[in-house]
Amino acid sequence: MLRNLLSAAVLSALSLGVTAAHAGPLSVAATPVPHAEILEFVKPQLAKDGVDLDIKVFTDYVQPNQQVADGALDANFFQHKPYLDSFNTEHKTDLVSIGVVHVEPFGAYSSKIKAVDELKEGALIAIPNDPSNGARALLLLQEEGLITLKDPDDILATARDIAENPKKLKFKEIEAATLPRVLADVDLALINTNYALEAGLNPEKDALFIEGAESPYANLVAVKAGNEKSEDVQKLLEALHSDAVRDYINTQYKGAIVPAF
């Protein structure tokens, strides 16, 4: 009898412990623009739905994933699927997408030339140094006719995979967040839209060329595998997929960012 009572007490304590571990705010990592801004927009609606959204702002692409993988944060909103897959492989993490929200068309910027045909032979091109975004930059350069890749569809291509380079372009791999700051030092930089916006660049007006809305690189909400069905996480996704968010994205970013739902 005593043993049964003790067992019941232990099970009750464990149950309370599990409840406590899942109580409290829903912590979501995001880069400042546009991800944190979109999260701030849905925060009041989530509060009405009983979810206290705690937005953690990061300026890099590593910590948002690492902290979700470590269980320090519940979710993140900043990346596309090719980057997520690459991160999981490289860091042996198990993060999964619960849904896509928007596309940030990737663009090419320059402070030295006004049109792509002004690129001189041997021009220096800055691209992101992470595998997925570096390849994305090369694919965009290929689409523009500046290079040809050995495999035209390789989403993990590097500069070593360039088959044809008529202008003998040179490539410099730089951390994505710092690309806007090197514009004066290079002839062309391929920049993620979130970092372009943070730097005051207007993708529609300032980009020499840019991805179309059909880009497969849609930004998503990611969680640690096993947490996909969390009630708060599902409420977050529902809020992000609302008509109000679609209107907000279209109005706030005027085509620089495109809804993907």
mmCIF file of C-alpha atoms in Angstrom:
data_model
loop_
_atom_site.group_PDB
_atom_site.id
_atom_site.type_symbol
_atom_site.label_atom_id
_atom_site.label_comp_id
_atom_site.label_asym_id
_atom_site.label_seq_id
_atom_site.Cartn_x
_atom_site.Cartn_y
_atom_site.Cartn_z
ATOM 1 C CA MET A 1 0.000 0.000 0.000
ATOM 2 C CA LEU A 2 2.776 2.420 1.008
ATOM 3 C CA ARG A 3 4.747 1.444 -2.098
ATOM 4 C CA ASN A 4 1.709 2.214 -4.284
ATOM 5 C CA LEU A 5 1.253 5.606 -2.627
ATOM 6 C CA LEU A 6 4.935 6.439 -3.153
ATOM 7 C CA SER A 7 4.735 5.363 -6.787
ATOM 8 C CA ALA A 8 1.670 7.543 -7.298
ATOM 9 C CA ALA A 9 3.459 10.472 -5.678
ATOM 10 C CA VAL A 10 6.491 10.029 -7.918
ATOM 11 C CA LEU A 11 4.319 9.824 -11.038
ATOM 12 C CA SER A 12 2.430 12.926 -9.936
ATOM 13 C CA ALA A 13 5.677 14.822 -9.384
ATOM 14 C CA LEU A 14 6.986 13.757 -12.775
ATOM 15 C CA SER A 15 3.738 14.847 -14.383
ATOM 16 C CA LEU A 16 3.988 18.254 -12.708
ATOM 17 C CA GLY A 17 7.596 18.509 -13.827
ATOM 18 C CA VAL A 18 6.669 17.867 -17.442
ATOM 19 C CA THR A 19 3.886 20.439 -17.251
ATOM 20 C CA ALA A 20 6.235 23.019 -15.774
ATOM 21 C CA ALA A 21 8.854 22.340 -18.443
ATOM 22 C CA HIS A 22 6.324 23.242 -21.159
ATOM 23 C CA ALA A 23 4.710 26.154 -19.351
ATOM 24 C CA GLY A 24 5.724 29.756 -19.795
ATOM 25 C CA PRO A 25 6.548 31.823 -22.889
ATOM 26 C CA LEU A 26 7.084 30.390 -26.346
ATOM 27 C CA SER A 27 10.660 31.433 -27.140
ATOM 28 C CA VAL A 28 11.420 31.968 -30.825
ATOM 29 C CA ALA A 29 14.762 32.990 -32.318
ATOM 30 C CA ALA A 30 14.693 35.340 -35.306
ATOM 31 C CA THR A 31 16.901 37.652 -37.307
ATOM 32 C CA PRO A 32 15.826 41.314 -37.043
ATOM 33 C CA VAL A 33 14.346 42.005 -40.487
ATOM 34 C CA PRO A 34 11.819 40.819 -41.477
ATOM 35 C CA HIS A 35 11.466 37.826 -39.169
ATOM 36 C CA ALA A 36 11.396 39.583 -35.789
ATOM 37 C CA GLU A 37 9.162 42.289 -37.266
ATOM 38 C CA ILE A 38 6.655 39.712 -38.482
ATOM 39 C CA LEU A 39 6.732 37.983 -35.097
ATOM 40 C CA GLU A 40 6.096 41.316 -33.358
ATOM 41 C CA PHE A 41 3.101 41.753 -35.653
ATOM 42 C CA VAL A 42 1.533 38.421 -34.623
ATOM 43 C CA LYS A 43 2.419 38.742 -30.930
ATOM 44 C CA PRO A 44 -0.858 40.476 -29.913
ATOM 45 C CA GLN A 45 -2.950 37.851 -31.690
ATOM 46 C CA LEU A 46 -1.005 35.053 -30.041
ATOM 47 C CA ALA A 47 -1.544 36.684 -26.652
ATOM 48 C CA LYS A 48 -5.308 36.506 -27.305
ATOM 49 C CA ASP A 49 -4.831 32.804 -28.056
ATOM 50 C CA GLY A 50 -3.046 32.274 -24.744
ATOM 51 C CA VAL A 51 0.512 32.213 -26.106
ATOM 52 C CA ASP A 52 3.124 34.501 -24.579
ATOM 53 C CA LEU A 53 5.579 34.967 -27.468
ATOM 54 C CA ASP A 54 9.158 35.716 -26.403
ATOM 55 C CA ILE A 55 11.160 36.909 -29.430
ATOM 56 C CA LYS A 56 14.924 36.425 -29.236
ATOM 57 C CA VAL A 57 16.777 38.457 -31.878
ATOM 58 C CA PHE A 58 20.019 37.134 -33.403
ATOM 59 C CA THR A 59 22.242 38.536 -36.131
ATOM 60 C CA ASP A 60 23.885 35.263 -37.169
ATOM 61 C CA TYR A 61 22.692 32.026 -38.747
ATOM 62 C CA VAL A 62 24.259 29.550 -36.303
ATOM 63 C CA GLN A 63 23.008 30.314 -32.790
ATOM 64 C CA PRO A 64 19.288 30.346 -33.690
ATOM 65 C CA ASN A 65 19.583 26.711 -34.774
ATOM 66 C CA GLN A 66 22.032 25.602 -32.102
ATOM 67 C CA GLN A 67 19.904 26.961 -29.267
ATOM 68 C CA VAL A 68 16.771 25.255 -30.570
ATOM 69 C CA ALA A 69 18.730 22.012 -30.980
ATOM 70 C CA ASP A 70 20.010 22.348 -27.396
ATOM 71 C CA GLY A 71 16.504 22.980 -26.052
ATOM 72 C CA ALA A 72 17.317 26.516 -24.875
ATOM 73 C CA LEU A 73 14.699 27.939 -27.277
ATOM 74 C CA ASP A 74 11.460 26.471 -28.643
ATOM 75 C CA ALA A 75 11.640 27.452 -32.307
ATOM 76 C CA ASN A 76 13.302 29.712 -34.825
ATOM 77 C CA PHE A 77 12.263 31.713 -37.869
ATOM 78 C CA PHE A 78 15.056 32.891 -40.155
ATOM 79 C CA GLN A 79 16.148 30.238 -42.678
ATOM 80 C CA HIS A 80 15.196 28.258 -45.764
ATOM 81 C CA LYS A 81 15.125 24.475 -46.207
ATOM 82 C CA PRO A 82 18.480 24.071 -48.018
ATOM 83 C CA TYR A 83 20.228 25.907 -45.175
ATOM 84 C CA LEU A 84 18.372 23.874 -42.534
ATOM 85 C CA ASP A 85 19.331 20.607 -44.251
ATOM 86 C CA SER A 86 22.953 21.721 -44.540
ATOM 87 C CA PHE A 87 23.054 22.760 -40.876
ATOM 88 C CA ASN A 88 21.577 19.440 -39.712
ATOM 89 C CA THR A 89 24.175 17.518 -41.703
ATOM 90 C CA GLU A 90 27.126 19.630 -40.579
ATOM 91 C CA HIS A 91 26.173 19.902 -36.893
ATOM 92 C CA LYS A 92 24.422 16.528 -36.493
ATOM 93 C CA THR A 93 21.253 18.228 -35.255
ATOM 94 C CA ASP A 94 17.659 17.120 -35.770
ATOM 95 C CA LEU A 95 15.670 20.231 -36.604
ATOM 96 C CA VAL A 96 12.540 20.125 -38.748
ATOM 97 C CA SER A 97 10.359 22.617 -40.572
ATOM 98 C CA ILE A 98 6.753 23.027 -39.479
ATOM 99 C CA GLY A 99 5.871 25.316 -42.395
ATOM 100 C CA VAL A 100 7.065 28.073 -44.716
ATOM 101 C CA VAL A 101 6.087 31.727 -44.378
ATOM 102 C CA HIS A 102 7.729 33.895 -47.027
ATOM 103 C CA VAL A 103 10.365 34.166 -49.732
ATOM 104 C CA GLU A 104 13.125 36.753 -49.527
ATOM 105 C CA PRO A 105 14.306 37.099 -53.122
ATOM 106 C CA PHE A 106 18.109 36.959 -53.140
ATOM 107 C CA GLY A 107 19.761 39.923 -54.867
ATOM 108 C CA ALA A 108 23.007 41.264 -56.324
ATOM 109 C CA TYR A 109 24.161 44.724 -55.208
ATOM 110 C CA SER A 110 27.010 47.062 -56.080
ATOM 111 C CA SER A 111 28.261 50.504 -55.115
ATOM 112 C CA LYS A 112 30.567 50.613 -58.141
ATOM 113 C CA ILE A 113 28.391 49.775 -61.127
ATOM 114 C CA LYS A 114 24.812 50.550 -62.140
ATOM 115 C CA ALA A 115 24.175 47.602 -64.451
ATOM 116 C CA VAL A 116 25.437 44.043 -64.683
ATOM 117 C CA ASP A 117 26.907 44.573 -68.163
ATOM 118 C CA GLU A 118 29.366 47.030 -66.575
ATOM 119 C CA LEU A 119 31.114 44.175 -64.756
ATOM 120 C CA LYS A 120 34.717 44.091 -65.953
ATOM 121 C CA GLU A 121 36.871 41.045 -66.555
ATOM 122 C CA GLY A 122 38.312 39.777 -63.280
ATOM 123 C CA ALA A 123 35.682 41.568 -61.171
ATOM 124 C CA LEU A 124 35.533 40.562 -57.496
ATOM 125 C CA ILE A 125 32.234 39.000 -56.403
ATOM 126 C CA ALA A 126 31.339 38.527 -52.723
ATOM 127 C CA ILE A 127 29.047 35.622 -51.858
ATOM 128 C CA PRO A 128 27.872 34.112 -48.534
ATOM 129 C CA ASN A 129 30.298 31.636 -46.956
ATOM 130 C CA ASP A 130 27.692 29.089 -45.819
ATOM 131 C CA PRO A 131 27.130 26.202 -48.277
ATOM 132 C CA SER A 132 23.447 26.704 -49.090
ATOM 133 C CA ASN A 133 23.492 30.485 -49.546
ATOM 134 C CA GLY A 134 26.822 30.379 -51.366
ATOM 135 C CA ALA A 135 25.318 27.953 -53.859
ATOM 136 C CA ARG A 136 22.188 30.081 -54.070
ATOM 137 C CA ALA A 137 24.367 33.040 -55.076
ATOM 138 C CA LEU A 138 26.113 30.989 -57.765
ATOM 139 C CA LEU A 139 22.783 29.742 -59.119
ATOM 140 C CA LEU A 140 21.581 33.339 -59.401
ATOM 141 C CA LEU A 141 24.796 34.353 -61.208
ATOM 142 C CA GLN A 142 24.231 31.416 -63.558
ATOM 143 C CA GLU A 143 20.648 32.514 -64.171
ATOM 144 C CA GLU A 144 22.008 35.947 -65.095
ATOM 145 C CA GLY A 145 24.349 34.314 -67.622
ATOM 146 C CA LEU A 146 27.579 35.285 -65.848
ATOM 147 C CA ILE A 147 28.753 31.731 -65.108
ATOM 148 C CA THR A 148 27.797 28.142 -65.855
ATOM 149 C CA LEU A 149 27.916 25.402 -63.229
ATOM 150 C CA LYS A 150 28.930 21.799 -63.912
ATOM 151 C CA ASP A 151 25.533 20.770 -62.515
ATOM 152 C CA PRO A 152 23.081 23.634 -63.245
ATOM 153 C CA ASP A 153 20.748 22.466 -60.452
ATOM 154 C CA ASP A 154 23.310 21.831 -57.686
ATOM 155 C CA ILE A 155 21.964 23.550 -54.556
ATOM 156 C CA LEU A 156 25.289 22.970 -52.791
ATOM 157 C CA ALA A 157 27.588 24.157 -55.580
ATOM 158 C CA THR A 158 30.795 26.029 -54.725
ATOM 159 C CA ALA A 159 33.110 28.188 -56.820
ATOM 160 C CA ARG A 160 35.038 24.989 -57.624
ATOM 161 C CA ASP A 161 31.958 23.734 -59.460
ATOM 162 C CA ILE A 162 31.989 26.544 -62.041
ATOM 163 C CA ALA A 163 32.411 25.106 -65.525
ATOM 164 C CA GLU A 164 32.400 28.360 -67.506
ATOM 165 C CA ASN A 165 33.432 31.809 -66.318
ATOM 166 C CA PRO A 166 33.764 34.051 -69.401
ATOM 167 C CA LYS A 167 34.576 37.225 -67.432
ATOM 168 C CA LYS A 168 37.062 35.384 -65.212
ATOM 169 C CA LEU A 169 35.170 36.591 -62.164
ATOM 170 C CA LYS A 170 36.869 36.152 -58.800
ATOM 171 C CA PHE A 171 34.931 35.048 -55.741
ATOM 172 C CA LYS A 172 35.287 35.939 -52.082
ATOM 173 C CA GLU A 173 33.283 34.031 -49.479
ATOM 174 C CA ILE A 174 32.121 36.215 -46.572
ATOM 175 C CA GLU A 175 29.769 35.707 -43.626
ATOM 176 C CA ALA A 176 26.277 36.575 -44.854
ATOM 177 C CA ALA A 177 25.613 39.207 -42.183
ATOM 178 C CA THR A 178 28.677 41.251 -43.145
ATOM 179 C CA LEU A 179 28.097 41.333 -46.915
ATOM 180 C CA PRO A 180 26.456 44.794 -46.989
ATOM 181 C CA ARG A 181 29.520 46.233 -45.248
ATOM 182 C CA VAL A 182 31.932 45.082 -47.973
ATOM 183 C CA LEU A 183 30.129 46.664 -50.918
ATOM 184 C CA ALA A 184 32.815 49.335 -51.216
ATOM 185 C CA ASP A 185 35.532 46.669 -51.376
ATOM 186 C CA VAL A 186 34.067 44.432 -54.077
ATOM 187 C CA ASP A 187 32.486 44.880 -57.488
ATOM 188 C CA LEU A 188 29.337 42.913 -56.689
ATOM 189 C CA ALA A 189 27.862 41.287 -53.573
ATOM 190 C CA LEU A 190 25.119 38.675 -53.430
ATOM 191 C CA ILE A 191 23.117 39.499 -50.299
ATOM 192 C CA ASN A 192 20.246 37.842 -48.437
ATOM 193 C CA THR A 193 17.252 40.178 -48.407
ATOM 194 C CA ASN A 194 17.014 40.318 -44.612
ATOM 195 C CA TYR A 195 20.557 41.694 -44.386
ATOM 196 C CA ALA A 196 19.993 44.001 -47.356
ATOM 197 C CA LEU A 197 16.934 45.493 -45.639
ATOM 198 C CA GLU A 198 18.807 45.916 -42.358
ATOM 199 C CA ALA A 199 21.492 47.853 -44.265
ATOM 200 C CA GLY A 200 18.929 50.210 -45.767
ATOM 201 C CA LEU A 201 19.025 48.655 -49.239
ATOM 202 C CA ASN A 202 15.795 48.377 -51.201
ATOM 203 C CA PRO A 203 15.834 45.046 -53.084
ATOM 204 C CA GLU A 204 13.387 46.257 -55.718
ATOM 205 C CA LYS A 205 15.273 49.487 -56.457
ATOM 206 C CA ASP A 206 18.886 48.773 -55.494
ATOM 207 C CA ALA A 207 19.448 45.197 -56.672
ATOM 208 C CA LEU A 208 21.061 44.899 -60.107
ATOM 209 C CA PHE A 209 19.290 41.559 -60.465
ATOM 210 C CA ILE A 210 17.229 39.470 -58.092
ATOM 211 C CA GLU A 211 15.434 36.136 -57.753
ATOM 212 C CA GLY A 212 11.824 35.915 -58.820
ATOM 213 C CA ALA A 213 8.925 35.138 -56.492
ATOM 214 C CA GLU A 214 9.115 31.507 -57.656
ATOM 215 C CA SER A 215 12.338 30.993 -55.692
ATOM 216 C CA PRO A 216 12.375 27.638 -53.845
ATOM 217 C CA TYR A 217 14.158 29.240 -50.886
ATOM 218 C CA ALA A 218 11.120 29.955 -48.724
ATOM 219 C CA ASN A 219 11.814 30.933 -45.118
ATOM 220 C CA LEU A 220 10.360 28.579 -42.533
ATOM 221 C CA VAL A 221 9.681 27.999 -38.850
ATOM 222 C CA ALA A 222 11.878 25.244 -37.406
ATOM 223 C CA VAL A 223 11.678 23.240 -34.190
ATOM 224 C CA LYS A 224 13.510 20.286 -32.678
ATOM 225 C CA ALA A 225 12.170 16.996 -34.030
ATOM 226 C CA GLY A 226 9.374 15.760 -31.769
ATOM 227 C CA ASN A 227 8.036 19.232 -30.993
ATOM 228 C CA GLU A 228 6.152 19.716 -34.256
ATOM 229 C CA LYS A 229 2.742 19.088 -32.679
ATOM 230 C CA SER A 230 3.232 21.387 -29.694
ATOM 231 C CA GLU A 231 0.011 23.357 -29.226
ATOM 232 C CA ASP A 232 1.808 26.694 -28.903
ATOM 233 C CA VAL A 233 3.994 25.996 -31.938
ATOM 234 C CA GLN A 234 0.913 25.170 -34.017
ATOM 235 C CA LYS A 235 -0.773 28.370 -32.853
ATOM 236 C CA LEU A 236 2.338 30.287 -33.936
ATOM 237 C CA LEU A 237 2.203 28.763 -37.409
ATOM 238 C CA GLU A 238 -1.525 29.431 -37.676
ATOM 239 C CA ALA A 239 -0.935 33.086 -36.807
ATOM 240 C CA LEU A 240 1.906 33.374 -39.333
ATOM 241 C CA HIS A 241 -0.332 31.872 -42.046
ATOM 242 C CA SER A 242 -3.157 34.336 -41.474
ATOM 243 C CA ASP A 243 -4.588 36.755 -44.037
ATOM 244 C CA ALA A 244 -3.465 39.555 -41.726
ATOM 245 C CA VAL A 245 0.175 38.476 -42.055
ATOM 246 C CA ARG A 246 -0.133 38.145 -45.840
ATOM 247 C CA ASP A 247 -1.460 41.705 -46.007
ATOM 248 C CA TYR A 248 1.233 42.929 -43.614
ATOM 249 C CA ILE A 249 4.044 41.413 -45.696
ATOM 250 C CA ASN A 250 2.669 42.827 -48.947
ATOM 251 C CA THR A 251 2.100 46.283 -47.472
ATOM 252 C CA GLN A 252 5.206 46.553 -45.294
ATOM 253 C CA TYR A 253 7.795 45.162 -47.712
ATOM 254 C CA LYS A 254 6.214 46.083 -51.060
ATOM 255 C CA GLY A 255 7.467 43.091 -53.018
ATOM 256 C CA ALA A 256 10.885 42.844 -51.390
ATOM 257 C CA ILE A 257 9.436 39.899 -49.467
ATOM 258 C CA VAL A 258 6.738 37.608 -50.874
ATOM 259 C CA PRO A 259 4.240 35.461 -48.905
ATOM 260 C CA ALA A 260 4.764 31.726 -49.493
ATOM 261 C CA PHE A 261 1.450 30.433 -48.082
#
